[in-house]
Every structure is written in C-alpha cells, then in structure tokens.
C-alpha cells in the first residue's frame, strides 16, 4: 500500500456544496476537478423525489481541500440564468 492510499483510507470527506439535482452537482464536481480538487457527488438517487423532504445532492471533497473548493464554488454562478422574454 502506498502512502497516498493510506491517506485516502484515513481522509475525511466534507460537504462543500449542495444542489437540488444531479446534473447541477455534476457540473460543480467537474469545475472542482478542473481546478485540481478531487470531488464527488452523493445523493443523486434521492434528489429527484417529489416528497415531503426531497433529498439534495451533496458535493464532497477531502477535508484538506474544502476551503479551496468553497472558494472555487463561490467564483462560479450557480443560480439559473434569468431569460428575458
């Protein structure tokens, strides 16, 4: 086992953002990966449920990358664009 694999075994994942759908979450994950930050999206299976408590898709990174990930997320606009008629 390499040192890197050992670090992955003991690393903590933290949630750095939440999105209401899997597509939006995958875009955030892609942006983070382009910035060199390892990230995953979890909860995609329950995010689309139309229930009393719909799920959210959580974007998670390693704890050591969380602050940088949040900065990258702050730099991109996550709100849907407003279209003029």
mmCIF file with all atom_site columns, C-alpha atoms in Angstrom:
data_model
loop_
_atom_site.group_PDB
_atom_site.id
_atom_site.type_symbol
_atom_site.label_atom_id
_atom_site.label_alt_id
_atom_site.label_comp_id
_atom_site.label_asym_id
_atom_site.label_entity_id
_atom_site.label_seq_id
_atom_site.pdbx_PDB_ins_code
_atom_site.Cartn_x
_atom_site.Cartn_y
_atom_site.Cartn_z
_atom_site.occupancy
_atom_site.B_iso_or_equiv
_atom_site.pdbx_formal_charge
_atom_site.auth_seq_id
_atom_site.auth_comp_id
_atom_site.auth_asym_id
_atom_site.auth_atom_id
_atom_site.pdbx_PDB_model_num
ATOM 1  C CA . UNK A 1 1  ? 0.000   0.000  0.000   1.00 0.00 ? 1  UNK A CA 1
ATOM 2  C CA . UNK A 1 2  ? 1.397   3.410  -0.961  1.00 0.00 ? 2  UNK A CA 1
ATOM 3  C CA . UNK A 1 3  ? 1.428   6.446  1.318   1.00 0.00 ? 3  UNK A CA 1
ATOM 4  C CA . UNK A 1 4  ? -1.217  8.064  -0.892  1.00 0.00 ? 4  UNK A CA 1
ATOM 5  C CA . UNK A 1 5  ? -3.554  5.067  -0.476  1.00 0.00 ? 5  UNK A CA 1
ATOM 6  C CA . UNK A 1 6  ? -3.078  5.200  3.300   1.00 0.00 ? 6  UNK A CA 1
ATOM 7  C CA . UNK A 1 7  ? -4.027  8.877  3.285   1.00 0.00 ? 7  UNK A CA 1
ATOM 8  C CA . UNK A 1 8  ? -7.200  8.089  1.332   1.00 0.00 ? 8  UNK A CA 1
ATOM 9  C CA . UNK A 1 9  ? -8.177  5.463  3.892   1.00 0.00 ? 9  UNK A CA 1
ATOM 10 C CA . UNK A 1 10 ? -7.964  7.926  6.776   1.00 0.00 ? 10 UNK A CA 1
ATOM 11 C CA . UNK A 1 11 ? -9.105  11.092 4.976   1.00 0.00 ? 11 UNK A CA 1
ATOM 12 C CA . UNK A 1 12 ? -12.359 12.776 5.927   1.00 0.00 ? 12 UNK A CA 1
ATOM 13 C CA . UNK A 1 13 ? -14.801 13.869 3.253   1.00 0.00 ? 13 UNK A CA 1
ATOM 14 C CA . UNK A 1 14 ? -16.737 17.054 3.913   1.00 0.00 ? 14 UNK A CA 1
ATOM 15 C CA . UNK A 1 15 ? -19.706 18.595 2.148   1.00 0.00 ? 15 UNK A CA 1
ATOM 16 C CA . UNK A 1 16 ? -18.727 21.824 0.395   1.00 0.00 ? 16 UNK A CA 1
ATOM 17 C CA . UNK A 1 17 ? -21.985 22.455 -1.503  1.00 0.00 ? 17 UNK A CA 1
ATOM 18 C CA . UNK A 1 18 ? -25.461 21.085 -2.153  1.00 0.00 ? 18 UNK A CA 1
ATOM 19 C CA . UNK A 1 19 ? -27.528 21.107 -5.328  1.00 0.00 ? 19 UNK A CA 1
ATOM 20 C CA . UNK A 1 20 ? -31.144 20.150 -5.941  1.00 0.00 ? 20 UNK A CA 1
ATOM 21 C CA . UNK A 1 21 ? -30.379 17.927 -8.924  1.00 0.00 ? 21 UNK A CA 1
ATOM 22 C CA . UNK A 1 22 ? -27.703 15.541 -10.116 1.00 0.00 ? 22 UNK A CA 1
ATOM 23 C CA . UNK A 1 23 ? -26.900 17.496 -13.292 1.00 0.00 ? 23 UNK A CA 1
ATOM 24 C CA . UNK A 1 24 ? -26.061 20.700 -11.404 1.00 0.00 ? 24 UNK A CA 1
ATOM 25 C CA . UNK A 1 25 ? -23.987 18.739 -8.909  1.00 0.00 ? 25 UNK A CA 1
ATOM 26 C CA . UNK A 1 26 ? -22.032 17.037 -11.683 1.00 0.00 ? 26 UNK A CA 1
ATOM 27 C CA . UNK A 1 27 ? -21.203 20.448 -13.163 1.00 0.00 ? 27 UNK A CA 1
ATOM 28 C CA . UNK A 1 28 ? -19.823 21.610 -9.807  1.00 0.00 ? 28 UNK A CA 1
ATOM 29 C CA . UNK A 1 29 ? -17.809 18.398 -9.472  1.00 0.00 ? 29 UNK A CA 1
ATOM 30 C CA . UNK A 1 30 ? -16.380 18.931 -12.973 1.00 0.00 ? 30 UNK A CA 1
ATOM 31 C CA . UNK A 1 31 ? -15.384 22.518 -12.171 1.00 0.00 ? 31 UNK A CA 1
ATOM 32 C CA . UNK A 1 32 ? -13.666 21.376 -8.979  1.00 0.00 ? 32 UNK A CA 1
ATOM 33 C CA . UNK A 1 33 ? -11.868 18.580 -10.788 1.00 0.00 ? 33 UNK A CA 1
ATOM 34 C CA . UNK A 1 34 ? -10.699 21.059 -13.445 1.00 0.00 ? 34 UNK A CA 1
ATOM 35 C CA . UNK A 1 35 ? -9.244  23.102 -10.568 1.00 0.00 ? 35 UNK A CA 1
ATOM 36 C CA . UNK A 1 36 ? -7.328  20.026 -9.371  1.00 0.00 ? 36 UNK A CA 1
ATOM 37 C CA . UNK A 1 37 ? -9.659  19.241 -6.469  1.00 0.00 ? 37 UNK A CA 1
ATOM 38 C CA . UNK A 1 38 ? -10.884 15.671 -6.086  1.00 0.00 ? 38 UNK A CA 1
ATOM 39 C CA . UNK A 1 39 ? -14.651 15.787 -5.579  1.00 0.00 ? 39 UNK A CA 1
ATOM 40 C CA . UNK A 1 40 ? -17.686 13.517 -5.724  1.00 0.00 ? 40 UNK A CA 1
ATOM 41 C CA . UNK A 1 41 ? -21.449 13.986 -5.711  1.00 0.00 ? 41 UNK A CA 1
ATOM 42 C CA . UNK A 1 42 ? -23.605 11.864 -3.419  1.00 0.00 ? 42 UNK A CA 1
ATOM 43 C CA . UNK A 1 43 ? -27.373 11.551 -3.077  1.00 0.00 ? 43 UNK A CA 1
ATOM 44 C CA . UNK A 1 44 ? -28.311 11.680 -6.744  1.00 0.00 ? 44 UNK A CA 1
ATOM 45 C CA . UNK A 1 45 ? -30.786 8.831  -6.442  1.00 0.00 ? 45 UNK A CA 1
ATOM 46 C CA . UNK A 1 46 ? -32.974 10.669 -3.935  1.00 0.00 ? 46 UNK A CA 1
ATOM 47 C CA . UNK A 1 47 ? -32.606 14.224 -5.193  1.00 0.00 ? 47 UNK A CA 1
ATOM 48 C CA . UNK A 1 48 ? -35.467 13.986 -7.688  1.00 0.00 ? 48 UNK A CA 1
ATOM 49 C CA . UNK A 1 49 ? -38.067 12.547 -5.333  1.00 0.00 ? 49 UNK A CA 1
ATOM 50 C CA . UNK A 1 50 ? -41.197 14.631 -5.004  1.00 0.00 ? 50 UNK A CA 1
ATOM 51 C CA . UNK A 1 51 ? -41.877 14.002 -1.360  1.00 0.00 ? 51 UNK A CA 1
ATOM 52 C CA . UNK A 1 52 ? -42.243 15.922 1.843   1.00 0.00 ? 52 UNK A CA 1
ATOM 53 C CA . UNK A 1 53 ? -38.469 16.001 2.271   1.00 0.00 ? 53 UNK A CA 1
ATOM 54 C CA . UNK A 1 54 ? -36.715 15.796 -1.104  1.00 0.00 ? 54 UNK A CA 1
ATOM 55 C CA . UNK A 1 55 ? -33.044 14.931 -0.990  1.00 0.00 ? 55 UNK A CA 1
ATOM 56 C CA . UNK A 1 56 ? -30.157 17.107 -2.015  1.00 0.00 ? 56 UNK A CA 1
ATOM 57 C CA . UNK A 1 57 ? -27.094 16.112 -3.988  1.00 0.00 ? 57 UNK A CA 1
ATOM 58 C CA . UNK A 1 58 ? -24.053 16.816 -1.826  1.00 0.00 ? 58 UNK A CA 1
ATOM 59 C CA . UNK A 1 59 ? -20.691 17.723 -3.298  1.00 0.00 ? 59 UNK A CA 1
ATOM 60 C CA . UNK A 1 60 ? -17.906 16.336 -1.130  1.00 0.00 ? 60 UNK A CA 1
ATOM 61 C CA . UNK A 1 61 ? -14.161 16.869 -1.111  1.00 0.00 ? 61 UNK A CA 1
ATOM 62 C CA . UNK A 1 62 ? -11.342 15.859 1.150   1.00 0.00 ? 62 UNK A CA 1
ATOM 63 C CA . UNK A 1 63 ? -11.256 17.968 4.281   1.00 0.00 ? 63 UNK A CA 1
ATOM 64 C CA . UNK A 1 64 ? -7.865  19.413 3.327   1.00 0.00 ? 64 UNK A CA 1
ATOM 65 C CA . UNK A 1 65 ? -9.332  20.692 0.005   1.00 0.00 ? 65 UNK A CA 1
ATOM 66 C CA . UNK A 1 66 ? -12.619 22.018 1.411   1.00 0.00 ? 66 UNK A CA 1
ATOM 67 C CA . UNK A 1 67 ? -11.656 25.684 1.809   1.00 0.00 ? 67 UNK A CA 1
ATOM 68 C CA . UNK A 1 68 ? -10.235 25.888 -1.715  1.00 0.00 ? 68 UNK A CA 1
ATOM 69 C CA . UNK A 1 69 ? -13.273 24.040 -3.086  1.00 0.00 ? 69 UNK A CA 1
ATOM 70 C CA . UNK A 1 70 ? -15.625 26.537 -1.462  1.00 0.00 ? 70 UNK A CA 1
ATOM 71 C CA . UNK A 1 71 ? -13.620 29.399 -2.993  1.00 0.00 ? 71 UNK A CA 1
ATOM 72 C CA . UNK A 1 72 ? -13.891 27.840 -6.460  1.00 0.00 ? 72 UNK A CA 1
ATOM 73 C CA . UNK A 1 73 ? -17.630 27.316 -5.979  1.00 0.00 ? 73 UNK A CA 1
ATOM 74 C CA . UNK A 1 74 ? -18.048 30.936 -4.877  1.00 0.00 ? 74 UNK A CA 1
ATOM 75 C CA . UNK A 1 75 ? -16.402 32.033 -8.134  1.00 0.00 ? 75 UNK A CA 1
ATOM 76 C CA . UNK A 1 76 ? -18.959 30.300 -10.337 1.00 0.00 ? 76 UNK A CA 1
ATOM 77 C CA . UNK A 1 77 ? -22.566 31.321 -10.638 1.00 0.00 ? 77 UNK A CA 1
ATOM 78 C CA . UNK A 1 78 ? -24.876 28.513 -9.543  1.00 0.00 ? 78 UNK A CA 1
ATOM 79 C CA . UNK A 1 79 ? -28.172 30.345 -9.952  1.00 0.00 ? 79 UNK A CA 1
ATOM 80 C CA . UNK A 1 80 ? -30.105 29.512 -13.107 1.00 0.00 ? 80 UNK A CA 1
ATOM 81 C CA . UNK A 1 81 ? -29.949 32.325 -15.630 1.00 0.00 ? 81 UNK A CA 1
ATOM 82 C CA . UNK A 1 82 ? -32.939 34.607 -15.981 1.00 0.00 ? 82 UNK A CA 1
ATOM 83 C CA . UNK A 1 83 ? -34.207 34.757 -19.542 1.00 0.00 ? 83 UNK A CA 1
ATOM 84 C CA . UNK A 1 84 ? -35.843 37.874 -20.916 1.00 0.00 ? 84 UNK A CA 1
ATOM 85 C CA . UNK A 1 85 ? -38.967 37.408 -22.992 1.00 0.00 ? 85 UNK A CA 1
#
